CSV table of C-alpha atoms and ligand atoms in Angstrom, one decimal:
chain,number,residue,atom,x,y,z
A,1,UNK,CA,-12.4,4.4,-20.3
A,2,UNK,CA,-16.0,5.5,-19.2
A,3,UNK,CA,-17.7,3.2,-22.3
A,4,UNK,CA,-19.0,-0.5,-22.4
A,5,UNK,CA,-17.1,-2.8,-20.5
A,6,UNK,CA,-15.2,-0.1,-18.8
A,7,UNK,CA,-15.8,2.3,-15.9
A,8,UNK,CA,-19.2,3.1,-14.5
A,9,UNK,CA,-19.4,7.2,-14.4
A,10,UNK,CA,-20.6,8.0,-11.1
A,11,UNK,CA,-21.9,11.4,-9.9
A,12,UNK,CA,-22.0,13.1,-5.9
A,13,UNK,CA,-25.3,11.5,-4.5
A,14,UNK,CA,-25.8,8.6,-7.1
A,15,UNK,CA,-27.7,5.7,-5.3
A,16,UNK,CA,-25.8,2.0,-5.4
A,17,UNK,CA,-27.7,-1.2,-3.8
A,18,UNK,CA,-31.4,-0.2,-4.1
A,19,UNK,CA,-30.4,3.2,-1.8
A,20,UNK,CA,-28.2,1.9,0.5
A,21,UNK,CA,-25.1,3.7,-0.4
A,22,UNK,CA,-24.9,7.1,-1.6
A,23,UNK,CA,-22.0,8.8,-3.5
A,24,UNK,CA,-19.7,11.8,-1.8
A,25,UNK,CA,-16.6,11.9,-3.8
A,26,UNK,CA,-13.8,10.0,-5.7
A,27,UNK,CA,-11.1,8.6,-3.3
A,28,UNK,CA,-9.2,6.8,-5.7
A,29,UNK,CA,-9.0,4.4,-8.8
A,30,UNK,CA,-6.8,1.9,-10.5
A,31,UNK,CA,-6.6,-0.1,-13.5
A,32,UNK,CA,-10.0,-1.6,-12.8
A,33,UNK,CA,-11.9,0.2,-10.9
A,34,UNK,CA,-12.9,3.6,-9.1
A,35,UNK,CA,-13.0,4.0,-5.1
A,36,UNK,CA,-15.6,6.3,-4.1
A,37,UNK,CA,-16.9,7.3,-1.1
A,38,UNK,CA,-19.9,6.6,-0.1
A,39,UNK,CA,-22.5,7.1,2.9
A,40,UNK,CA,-24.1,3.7,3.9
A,41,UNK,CA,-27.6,4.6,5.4
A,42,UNK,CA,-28.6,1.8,6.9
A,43,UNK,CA,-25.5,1.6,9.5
A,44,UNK,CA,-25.0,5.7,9.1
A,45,UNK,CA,-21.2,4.9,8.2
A,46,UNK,CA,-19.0,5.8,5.6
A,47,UNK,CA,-17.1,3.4,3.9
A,48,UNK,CA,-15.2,3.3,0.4
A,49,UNK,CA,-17.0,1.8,-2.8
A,50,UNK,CA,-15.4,-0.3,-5.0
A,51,UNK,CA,-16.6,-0.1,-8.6
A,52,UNK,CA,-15.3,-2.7,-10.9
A,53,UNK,CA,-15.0,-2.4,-14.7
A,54,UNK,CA,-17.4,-4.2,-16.1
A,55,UNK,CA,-15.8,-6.3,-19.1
A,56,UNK,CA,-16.4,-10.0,-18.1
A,57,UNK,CA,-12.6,-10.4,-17.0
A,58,UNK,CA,-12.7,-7.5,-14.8
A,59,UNK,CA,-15.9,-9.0,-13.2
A,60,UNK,CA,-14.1,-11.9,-13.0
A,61,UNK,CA,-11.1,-10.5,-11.2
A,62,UNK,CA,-13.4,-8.8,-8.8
A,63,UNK,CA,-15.0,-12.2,-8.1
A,64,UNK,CA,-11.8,-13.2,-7.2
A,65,UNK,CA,-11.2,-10.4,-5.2
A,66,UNK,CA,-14.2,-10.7,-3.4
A,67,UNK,CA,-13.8,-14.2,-2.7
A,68,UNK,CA,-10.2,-13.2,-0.9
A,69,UNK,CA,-11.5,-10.7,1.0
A,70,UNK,CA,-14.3,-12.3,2.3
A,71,UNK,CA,-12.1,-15.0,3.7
A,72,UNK,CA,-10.4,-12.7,5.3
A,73,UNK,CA,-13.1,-11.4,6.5
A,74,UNK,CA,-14.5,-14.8,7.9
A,75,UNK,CA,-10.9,-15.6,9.6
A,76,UNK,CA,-11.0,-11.9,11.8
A,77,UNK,CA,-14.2,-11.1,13.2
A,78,UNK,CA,-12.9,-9.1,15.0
A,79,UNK,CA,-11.2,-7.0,12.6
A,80,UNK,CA,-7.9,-6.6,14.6
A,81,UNK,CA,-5.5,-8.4,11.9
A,82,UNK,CA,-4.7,-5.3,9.8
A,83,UNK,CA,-6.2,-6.5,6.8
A,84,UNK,CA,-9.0,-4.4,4.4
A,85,UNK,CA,-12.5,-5.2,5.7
A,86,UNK,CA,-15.3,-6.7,3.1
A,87,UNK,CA,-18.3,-5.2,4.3
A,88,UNK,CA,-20.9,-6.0,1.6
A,89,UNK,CA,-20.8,-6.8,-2.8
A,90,UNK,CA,-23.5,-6.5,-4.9
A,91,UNK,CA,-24.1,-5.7,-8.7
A,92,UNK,CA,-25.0,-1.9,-10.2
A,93,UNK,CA,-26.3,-1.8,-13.8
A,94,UNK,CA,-25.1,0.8,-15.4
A,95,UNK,CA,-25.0,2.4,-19.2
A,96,UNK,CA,-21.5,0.6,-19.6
A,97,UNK,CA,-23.0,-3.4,-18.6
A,98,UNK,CA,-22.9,-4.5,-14.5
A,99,UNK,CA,-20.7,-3.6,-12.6
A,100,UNK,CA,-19.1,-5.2,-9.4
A,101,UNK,CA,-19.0,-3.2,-6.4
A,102,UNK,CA,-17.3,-4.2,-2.8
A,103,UNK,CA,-18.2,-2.0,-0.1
A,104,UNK,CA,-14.8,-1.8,1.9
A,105,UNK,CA,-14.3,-0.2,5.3
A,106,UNK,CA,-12.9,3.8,4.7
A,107,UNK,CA,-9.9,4.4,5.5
A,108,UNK,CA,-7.0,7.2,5.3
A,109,UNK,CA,-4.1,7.8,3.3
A,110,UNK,CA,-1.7,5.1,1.5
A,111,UNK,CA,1.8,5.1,2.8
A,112,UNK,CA,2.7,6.4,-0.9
A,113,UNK,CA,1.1,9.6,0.1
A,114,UNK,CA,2.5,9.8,3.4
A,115,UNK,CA,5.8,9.4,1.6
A,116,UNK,CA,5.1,12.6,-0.8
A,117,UNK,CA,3.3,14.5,2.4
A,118,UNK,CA,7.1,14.1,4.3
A,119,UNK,CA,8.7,15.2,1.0
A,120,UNK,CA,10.5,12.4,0.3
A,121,UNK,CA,13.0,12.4,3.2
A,122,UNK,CA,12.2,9.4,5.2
A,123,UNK,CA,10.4,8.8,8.7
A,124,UNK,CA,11.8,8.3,12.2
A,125,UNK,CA,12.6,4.4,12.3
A,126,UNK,CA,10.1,4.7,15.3
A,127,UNK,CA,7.4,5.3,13.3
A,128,UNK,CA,8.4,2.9,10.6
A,129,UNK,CA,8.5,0.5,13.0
A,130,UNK,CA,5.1,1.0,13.8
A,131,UNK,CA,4.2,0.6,10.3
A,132,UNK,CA,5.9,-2.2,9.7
A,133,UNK,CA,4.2,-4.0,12.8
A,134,UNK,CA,1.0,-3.7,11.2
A,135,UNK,CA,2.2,-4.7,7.8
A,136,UNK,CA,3.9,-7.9,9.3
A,137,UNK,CA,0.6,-8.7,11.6
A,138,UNK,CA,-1.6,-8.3,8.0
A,139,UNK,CA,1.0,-10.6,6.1
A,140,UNK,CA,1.1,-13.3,9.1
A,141,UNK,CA,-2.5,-13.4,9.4
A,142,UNK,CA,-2.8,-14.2,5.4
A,143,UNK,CA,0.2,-16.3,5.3
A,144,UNK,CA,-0.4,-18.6,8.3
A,145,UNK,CA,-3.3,-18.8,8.8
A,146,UNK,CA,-5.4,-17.9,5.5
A,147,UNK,CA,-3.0,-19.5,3.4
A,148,UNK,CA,-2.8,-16.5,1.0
A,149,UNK,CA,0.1,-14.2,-1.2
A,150,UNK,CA,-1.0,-10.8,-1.2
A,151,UNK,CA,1.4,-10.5,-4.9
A,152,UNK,CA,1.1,-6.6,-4.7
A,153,UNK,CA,2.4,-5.7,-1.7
A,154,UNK,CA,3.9,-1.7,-1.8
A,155,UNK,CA,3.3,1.6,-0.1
A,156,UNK,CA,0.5,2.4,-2.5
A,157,UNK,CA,-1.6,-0.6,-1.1
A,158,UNK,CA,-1.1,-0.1,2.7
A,159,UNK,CA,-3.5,2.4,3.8
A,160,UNK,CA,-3.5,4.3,7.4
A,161,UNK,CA,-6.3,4.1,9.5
A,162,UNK,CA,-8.8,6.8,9.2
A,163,UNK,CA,-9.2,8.8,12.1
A,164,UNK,CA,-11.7,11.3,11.5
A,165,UNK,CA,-15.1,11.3,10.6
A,166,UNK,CA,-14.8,12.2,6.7
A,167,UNK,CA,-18.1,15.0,7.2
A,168,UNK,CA,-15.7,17.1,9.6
A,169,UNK,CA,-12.9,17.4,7.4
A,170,UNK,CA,-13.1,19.2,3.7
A,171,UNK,CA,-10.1,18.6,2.5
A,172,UNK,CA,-9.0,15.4,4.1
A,173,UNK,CA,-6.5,14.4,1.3
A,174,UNK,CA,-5.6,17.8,-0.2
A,175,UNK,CA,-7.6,17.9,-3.1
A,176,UNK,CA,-11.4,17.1,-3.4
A,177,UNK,CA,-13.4,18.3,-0.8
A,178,UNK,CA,-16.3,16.3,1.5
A,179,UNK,CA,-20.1,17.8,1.6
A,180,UNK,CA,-20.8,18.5,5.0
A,181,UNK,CA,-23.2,15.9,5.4
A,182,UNK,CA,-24.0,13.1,3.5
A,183,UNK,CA,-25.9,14.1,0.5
A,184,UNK,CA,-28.6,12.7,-1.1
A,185,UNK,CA,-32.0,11.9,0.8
A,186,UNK,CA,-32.9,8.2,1.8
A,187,UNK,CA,-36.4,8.9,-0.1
A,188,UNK,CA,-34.6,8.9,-3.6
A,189,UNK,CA,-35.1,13.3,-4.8
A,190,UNK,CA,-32.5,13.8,-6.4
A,191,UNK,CA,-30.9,16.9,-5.1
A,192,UNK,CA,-27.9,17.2,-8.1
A,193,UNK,CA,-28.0,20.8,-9.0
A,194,UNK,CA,-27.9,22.3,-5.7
A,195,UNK,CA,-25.0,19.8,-4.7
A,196,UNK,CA,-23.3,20.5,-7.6
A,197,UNK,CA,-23.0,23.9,-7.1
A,198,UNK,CA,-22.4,23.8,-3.0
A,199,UNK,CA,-19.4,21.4,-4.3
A,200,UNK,CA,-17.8,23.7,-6.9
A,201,UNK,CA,-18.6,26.6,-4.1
A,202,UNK,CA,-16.5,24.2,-1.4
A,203,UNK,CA,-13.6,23.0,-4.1
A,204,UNK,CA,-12.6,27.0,-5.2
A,205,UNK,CA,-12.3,27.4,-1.1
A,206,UNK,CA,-10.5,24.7,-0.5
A,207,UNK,CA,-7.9,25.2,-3.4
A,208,UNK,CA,-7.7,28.4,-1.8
A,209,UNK,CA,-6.8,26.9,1.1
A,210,UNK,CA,-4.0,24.7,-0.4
A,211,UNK,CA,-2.2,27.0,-2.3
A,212,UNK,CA,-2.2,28.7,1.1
A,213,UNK,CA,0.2,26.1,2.1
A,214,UNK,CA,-2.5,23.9,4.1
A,215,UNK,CA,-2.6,20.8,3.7
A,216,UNK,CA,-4.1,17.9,5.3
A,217,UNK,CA,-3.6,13.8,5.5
A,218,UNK,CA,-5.6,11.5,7.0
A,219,UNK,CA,-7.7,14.1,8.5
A,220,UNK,CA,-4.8,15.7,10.8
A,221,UNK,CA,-4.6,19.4,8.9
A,222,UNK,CA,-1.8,21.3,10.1
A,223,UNK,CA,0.2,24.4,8.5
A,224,UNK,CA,3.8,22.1,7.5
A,225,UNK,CA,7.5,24.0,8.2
A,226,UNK,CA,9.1,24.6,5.0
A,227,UNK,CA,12.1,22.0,5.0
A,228,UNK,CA,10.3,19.2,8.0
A,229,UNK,CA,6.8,17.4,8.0
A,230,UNK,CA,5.8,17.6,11.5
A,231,UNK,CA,4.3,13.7,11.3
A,232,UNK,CA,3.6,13.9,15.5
A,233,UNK,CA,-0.2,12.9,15.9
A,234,UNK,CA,-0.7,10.8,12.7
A,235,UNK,CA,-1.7,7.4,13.6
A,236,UNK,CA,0.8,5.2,12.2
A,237,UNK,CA,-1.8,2.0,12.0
A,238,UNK,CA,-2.5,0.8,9.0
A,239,UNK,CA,-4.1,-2.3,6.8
A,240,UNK,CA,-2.9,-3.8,4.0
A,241,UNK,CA,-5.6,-3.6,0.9
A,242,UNK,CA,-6.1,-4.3,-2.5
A,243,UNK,CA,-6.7,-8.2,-2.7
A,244,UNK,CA,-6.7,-8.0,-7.1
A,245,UNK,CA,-3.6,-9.9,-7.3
A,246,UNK,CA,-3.7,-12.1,-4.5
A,247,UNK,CA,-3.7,-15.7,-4.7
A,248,UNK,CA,-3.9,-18.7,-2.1
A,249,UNK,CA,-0.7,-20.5,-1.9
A,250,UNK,CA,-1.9,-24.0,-3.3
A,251,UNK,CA,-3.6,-22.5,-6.5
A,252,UNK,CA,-1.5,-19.3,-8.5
A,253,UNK,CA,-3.0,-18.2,-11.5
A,254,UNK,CA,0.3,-15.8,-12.5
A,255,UNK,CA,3.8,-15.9,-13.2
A,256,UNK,CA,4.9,-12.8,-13.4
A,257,UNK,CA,3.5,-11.2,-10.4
A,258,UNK,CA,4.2,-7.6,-8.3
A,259,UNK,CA,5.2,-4.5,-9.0
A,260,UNK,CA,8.6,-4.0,-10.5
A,261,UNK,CA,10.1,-2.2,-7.8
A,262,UNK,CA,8.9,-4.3,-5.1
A,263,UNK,CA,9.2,-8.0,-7.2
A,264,UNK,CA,11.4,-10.6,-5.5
A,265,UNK,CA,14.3,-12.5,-7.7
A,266,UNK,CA,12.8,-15.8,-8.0
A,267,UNK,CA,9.7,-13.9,-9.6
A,268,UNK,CA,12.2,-12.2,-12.3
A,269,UNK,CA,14.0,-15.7,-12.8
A,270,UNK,CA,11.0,-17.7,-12.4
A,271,UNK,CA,12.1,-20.5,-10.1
A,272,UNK,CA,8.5,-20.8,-8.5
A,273,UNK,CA,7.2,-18.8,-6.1
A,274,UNK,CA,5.5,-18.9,-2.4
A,275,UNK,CA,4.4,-16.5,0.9
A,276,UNK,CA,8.4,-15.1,0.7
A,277,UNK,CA,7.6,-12.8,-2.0
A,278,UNK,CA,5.2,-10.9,0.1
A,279,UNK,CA,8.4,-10.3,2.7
A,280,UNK,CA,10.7,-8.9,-0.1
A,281,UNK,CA,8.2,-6.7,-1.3
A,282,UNK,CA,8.0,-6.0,2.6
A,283,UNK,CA,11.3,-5.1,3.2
A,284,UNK,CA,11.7,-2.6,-0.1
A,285,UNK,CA,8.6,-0.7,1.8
A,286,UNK,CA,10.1,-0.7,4.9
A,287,UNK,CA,13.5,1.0,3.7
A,288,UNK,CA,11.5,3.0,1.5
A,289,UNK,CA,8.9,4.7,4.5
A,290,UNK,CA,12.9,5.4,6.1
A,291,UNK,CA,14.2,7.0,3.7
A,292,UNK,CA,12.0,8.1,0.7
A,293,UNK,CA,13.8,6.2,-2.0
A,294,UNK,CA,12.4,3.1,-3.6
A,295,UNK,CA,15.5,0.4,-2.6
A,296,UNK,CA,15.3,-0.2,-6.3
A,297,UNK,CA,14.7,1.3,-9.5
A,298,UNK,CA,15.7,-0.7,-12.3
A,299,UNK,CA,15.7,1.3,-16.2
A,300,UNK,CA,17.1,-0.7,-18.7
A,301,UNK,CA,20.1,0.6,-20.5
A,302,UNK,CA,22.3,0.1,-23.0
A,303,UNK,CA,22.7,-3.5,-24.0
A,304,UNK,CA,20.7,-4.5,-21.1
A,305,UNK,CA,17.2,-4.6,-19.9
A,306,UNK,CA,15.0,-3.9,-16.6
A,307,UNK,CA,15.3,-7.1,-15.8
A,308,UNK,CA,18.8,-7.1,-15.7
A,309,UNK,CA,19.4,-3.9,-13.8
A,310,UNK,CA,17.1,-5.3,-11.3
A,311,UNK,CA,19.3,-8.1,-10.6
A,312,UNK,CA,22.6,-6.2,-10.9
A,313,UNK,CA,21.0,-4.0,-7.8
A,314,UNK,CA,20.0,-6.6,-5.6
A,315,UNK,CA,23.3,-7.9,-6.1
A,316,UNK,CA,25.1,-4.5,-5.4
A,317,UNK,CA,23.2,-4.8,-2.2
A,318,UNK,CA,23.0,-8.1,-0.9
A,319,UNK,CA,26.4,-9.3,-2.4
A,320,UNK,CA,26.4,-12.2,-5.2
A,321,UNK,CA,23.9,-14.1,-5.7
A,322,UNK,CA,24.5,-18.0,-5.2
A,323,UNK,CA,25.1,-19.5,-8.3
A,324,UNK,CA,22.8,-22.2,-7.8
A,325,UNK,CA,19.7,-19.9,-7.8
A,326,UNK,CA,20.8,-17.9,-10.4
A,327,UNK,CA,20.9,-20.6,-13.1
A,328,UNK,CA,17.8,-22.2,-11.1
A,329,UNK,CA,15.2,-20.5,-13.2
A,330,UNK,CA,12.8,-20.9,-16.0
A,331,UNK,CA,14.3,-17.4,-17.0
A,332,UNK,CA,17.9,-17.6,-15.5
A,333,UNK,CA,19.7,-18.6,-19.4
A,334,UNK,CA,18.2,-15.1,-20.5
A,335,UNK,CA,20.5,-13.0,-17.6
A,336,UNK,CA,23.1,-15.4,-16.3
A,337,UNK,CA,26.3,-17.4,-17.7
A,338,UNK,CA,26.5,-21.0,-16.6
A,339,UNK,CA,29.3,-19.1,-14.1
A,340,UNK,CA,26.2,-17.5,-12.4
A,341,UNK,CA,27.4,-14.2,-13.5
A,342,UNK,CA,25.5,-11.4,-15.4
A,343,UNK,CA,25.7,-11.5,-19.2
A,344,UNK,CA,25.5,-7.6,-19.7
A,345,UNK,CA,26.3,-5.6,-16.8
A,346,UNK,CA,30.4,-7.3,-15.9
A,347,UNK,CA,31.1,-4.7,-12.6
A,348,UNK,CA,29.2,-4.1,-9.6
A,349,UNK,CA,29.4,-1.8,-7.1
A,350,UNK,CA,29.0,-3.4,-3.8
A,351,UNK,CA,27.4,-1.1,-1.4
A,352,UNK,CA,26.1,-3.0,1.7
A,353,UNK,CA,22.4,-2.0,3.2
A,354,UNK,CA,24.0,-0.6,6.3
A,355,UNK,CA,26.9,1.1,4.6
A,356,UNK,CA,23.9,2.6,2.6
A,357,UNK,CA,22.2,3.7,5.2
A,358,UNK,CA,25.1,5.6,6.6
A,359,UNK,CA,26.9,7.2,4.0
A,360,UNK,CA,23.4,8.3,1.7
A,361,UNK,CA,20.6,8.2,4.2
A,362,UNK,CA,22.8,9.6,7.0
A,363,UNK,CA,21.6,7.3,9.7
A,364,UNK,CA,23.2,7.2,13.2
A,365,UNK,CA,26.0,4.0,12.9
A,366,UNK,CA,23.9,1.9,15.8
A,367,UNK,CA,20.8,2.5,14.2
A,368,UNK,CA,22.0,1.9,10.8
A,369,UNK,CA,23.0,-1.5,11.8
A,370,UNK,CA,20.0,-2.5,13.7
A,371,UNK,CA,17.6,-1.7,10.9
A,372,UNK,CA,20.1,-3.5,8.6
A,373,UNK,CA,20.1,-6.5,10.7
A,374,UNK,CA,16.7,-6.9,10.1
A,375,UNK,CA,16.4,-6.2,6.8
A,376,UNK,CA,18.9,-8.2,5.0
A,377,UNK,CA,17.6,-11.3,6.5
A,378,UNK,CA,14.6,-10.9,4.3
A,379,UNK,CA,16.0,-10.5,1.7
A,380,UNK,CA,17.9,-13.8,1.4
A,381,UNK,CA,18.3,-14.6,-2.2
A,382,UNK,CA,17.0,-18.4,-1.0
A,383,UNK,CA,13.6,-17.8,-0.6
A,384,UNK,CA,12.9,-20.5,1.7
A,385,UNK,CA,15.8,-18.7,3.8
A,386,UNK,CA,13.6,-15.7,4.7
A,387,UNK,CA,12.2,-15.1,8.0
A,388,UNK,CA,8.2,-15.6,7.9
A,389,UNK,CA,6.0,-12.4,8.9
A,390,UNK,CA,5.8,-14.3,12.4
A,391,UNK,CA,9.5,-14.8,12.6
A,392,UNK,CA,9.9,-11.1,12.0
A,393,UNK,CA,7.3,-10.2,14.4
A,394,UNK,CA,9.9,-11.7,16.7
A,395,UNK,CA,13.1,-9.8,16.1
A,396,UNK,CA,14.5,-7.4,18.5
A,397,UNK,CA,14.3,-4.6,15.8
A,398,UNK,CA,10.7,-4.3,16.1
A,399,UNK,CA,10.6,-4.5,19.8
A,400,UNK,CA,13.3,-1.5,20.6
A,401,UNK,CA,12.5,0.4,23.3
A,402,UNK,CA,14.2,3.6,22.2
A,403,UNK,CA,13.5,7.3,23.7
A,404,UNK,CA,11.3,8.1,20.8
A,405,UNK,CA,9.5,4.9,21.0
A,406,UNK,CA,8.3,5.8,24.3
A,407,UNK,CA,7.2,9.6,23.6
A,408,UNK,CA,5.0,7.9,20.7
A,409,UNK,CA,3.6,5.7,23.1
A,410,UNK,CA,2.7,8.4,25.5
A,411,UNK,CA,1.4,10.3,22.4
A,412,UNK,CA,-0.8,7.6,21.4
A,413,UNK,CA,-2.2,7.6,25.1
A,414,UNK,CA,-3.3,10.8,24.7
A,415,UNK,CA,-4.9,10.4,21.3
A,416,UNK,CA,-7.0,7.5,23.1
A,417,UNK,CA,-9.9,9.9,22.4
A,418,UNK,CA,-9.5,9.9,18.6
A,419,UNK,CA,-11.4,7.2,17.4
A,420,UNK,CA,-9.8,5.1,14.6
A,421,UNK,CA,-11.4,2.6,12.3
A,422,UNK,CA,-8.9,0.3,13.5
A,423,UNK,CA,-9.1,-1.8,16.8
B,501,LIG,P1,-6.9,-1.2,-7.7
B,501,LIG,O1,-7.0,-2.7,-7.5
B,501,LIG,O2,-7.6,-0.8,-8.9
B,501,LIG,O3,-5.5,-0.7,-7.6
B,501,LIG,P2,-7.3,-0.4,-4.9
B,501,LIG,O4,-8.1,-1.4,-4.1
B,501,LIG,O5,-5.8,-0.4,-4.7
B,501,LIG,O6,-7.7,-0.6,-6.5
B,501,LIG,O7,-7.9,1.1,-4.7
B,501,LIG,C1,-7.4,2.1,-5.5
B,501,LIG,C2,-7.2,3.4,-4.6
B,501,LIG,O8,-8.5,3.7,-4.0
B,501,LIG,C3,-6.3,3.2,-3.5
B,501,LIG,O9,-4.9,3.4,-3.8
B,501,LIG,C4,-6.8,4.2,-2.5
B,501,LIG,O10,-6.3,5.5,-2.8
B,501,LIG,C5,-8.3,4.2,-2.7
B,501,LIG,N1,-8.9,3.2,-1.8
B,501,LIG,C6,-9.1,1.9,-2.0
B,501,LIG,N2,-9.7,1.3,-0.9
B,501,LIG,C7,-9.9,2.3,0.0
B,501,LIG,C8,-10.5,2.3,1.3
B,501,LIG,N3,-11.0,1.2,1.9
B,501,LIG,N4,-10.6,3.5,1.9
B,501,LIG,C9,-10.1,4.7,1.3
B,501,LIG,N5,-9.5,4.7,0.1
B,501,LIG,C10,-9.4,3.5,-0.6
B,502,LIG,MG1,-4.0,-0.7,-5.9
């Protein structure tokens, strides 16, 4: 992938934006792009860079991107709306043709790897309802009042809040380590060989460290019980990011939008879609961070495809759909009898989300039902039925004051010194 039109290879203490930035290590990549961090010398920050593909419709993408972001940027001075921050773009030629780059604020670990850190077992709801404030406060701000569908909303693209300074901690997500200080001089030697080598030095060490059972997320190292996750002193803030699917409401450019997992109904029967989507793909996160499962999994099987499993297990779920919306769509003749019933897959098994929740997941009965009560509202097979991230914002769900809730809020009193990235 690193040849024209594709990647740009970067290396530790590569310069971007006539010297501004300066390379420290890979923190992630996707289908278009690496994340790297990098030291910004003119503020003395670290924040995440960007790098986009290069190929002209990966340029264009990140020009859409960019134009997202930066509205959302523009709409939140303040930067309190739990949304990704846009902190400068610019171009880098490289071998490969120019490349994009967005300079984003740093921050922590997604949700996805808080989800493998606790071993798949699911969170207190106190700290999912923590998570899911900030998740709803994101989606309300870009719904209401930015007029924007994230389209890729899932654990993998909600990111905690930093709260460490990235040159104190090595091995701040398990695997690659952080130079000391930034590296690179502002005057332009290049220092590679000797950083190279300190590197290597600091990766063996820290492997050792790992496979000596330490392991660290969002900066908060700890040596983890065999069976539990002690998750007491990670900030549960968070920000929704990655903006490379989103669209504003008035002017969509996809049909087939979201992840599988996380895509709403009327996006697999293509009735037409709006800000809704974004709570569906809310709520499968939400039981997800409580109980470590993805709400659904379609596989196709035989006689049948993804697509059809996928509706057979929201309907196992959340009852039948209404017959009405199933033969609504574009797409509905492909999976649904005029009858509204399933062509392929004849018997359900109806197991309600707080039935669920109780026999699998083992939740307390009370708590079972509470969560349940607000979930299953937003997951109305009417879209324009759902709650709004505002409506939600509202329910009592969110707003339980339980024991638990109030030892968090004690802890977070005492981690008032921390200093997030978040205000
Ligand atoms: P893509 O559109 O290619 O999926 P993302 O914006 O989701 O790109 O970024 C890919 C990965 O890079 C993320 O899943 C995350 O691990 C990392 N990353 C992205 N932005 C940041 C950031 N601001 N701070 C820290 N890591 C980030
Ligand atoms: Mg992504």
């Amino acid at each position: 992938a690193y040849r024209k039109g594709g990647y740009h290879a970067v290396r530790i203490g590569d310069q971007f934006a006539g010297g501004r930035y300066i390379a420290q290590r890979k923190l992630g990549w996707g289908q278009f792009s690496t994340v790297w961090l990098a030291y910004d010398t003119r503020t003395s920050n670290y924040v995440a860079l960007k790098i986009q593909k290069s190929a002209l419709q990966f340029a264009q993408a990140a020009l859409h991107e960019i134009e997202l972001l930066q509205a959302a940027a523009d709409g939140d001075p303040a930067n309190t709306k739990c949304v990704i921050r846009l902190i400068d773009d610019f171009k880098h030629a490289g071998p490969n043709g120019q490349h994009l780059c967005m300079v984003l604020e740093f921050l922590g670990d997604s949700l996805l790897r808080l989800i493998k850190y606790n071993r798949y077992k699911g969170m207190e709801l106190s700290k999912v309802r923590e998570i899911c404030k900030c998740i709803l406060t994101g989606l309300d701000y870009l719904h209401r009042e930015l007029g924007m569908i994230h389209s890729d909303l899932k654990p993998e693209n909600i990111l905690l809040c930093s709260t460490i300074d990235p040159a104190k901690d090595p091995i701040r997500s398990g695997l690659t380590p952080i130079l000391e200080k930034p590296e690179g001089n502002q005057n332009g030697t290049s220092t590679m060989n000797l950083i190279e080598k300190k590197l290597k030095r600091r990766a063996k060490k820290a492997a050792a460290k790992i496979s000596g059972r330490r392991v660290s997320i969002v900066g908060l190292s700890e040596t983890p019980k065999k069976n539990k996750r002690n998750l007491d002193g990670i900030d549960m803030r968070c920000k929704v990011v990655d903006f490379g699917n989103g669209c504003w409401a008035d002017k969509k450019f996809a049909e087939e939008i979201q992840t599988r997992q996380y895509r709403a109904p009327e996006v697999i029967l293509q009735s037409g879609y709006s800000y809704s989507v974004d709570m569906w793909s809310f709520a499968c996160t939400a039981f997800e961070l409580a109980t470590g499962d993805m709400l659904f999994a379609p596989k196709e099987g035989n006689g049948y495809g993804e697509d059809e499993d996928h509706l057979a297990l929201m309907m196992e779920l959340l009852g039948k759909m209404p017959r009405k919306i199933a033969i609504g769509g574009a797409r509905s003749k492909d999976y649904f009898d005029r009858h509204g019933d399933l062509k392929r897959i004849r018997r359900l098994k109806y197991w309600p989300l707080d039935r669920l929740l109780i026999d699998k997941y083992k939740l307390p009965e009370a708590e079972a039902r509470e969560f349940a009560d607000f979930l299953c509202p937003i997951m109305d097979f009417a879209p324009e039925k759902r709650p709004t991230a505002q409506q939600c914002l509202q329910h009592p769900w969110l707003n339980l004051r339980t024991q638990n809730n109030e030892d968090q809020i004690e802890g977070q009193m005492s981690n008032m010194q921390i200093k997030g990235s978040c205000s």
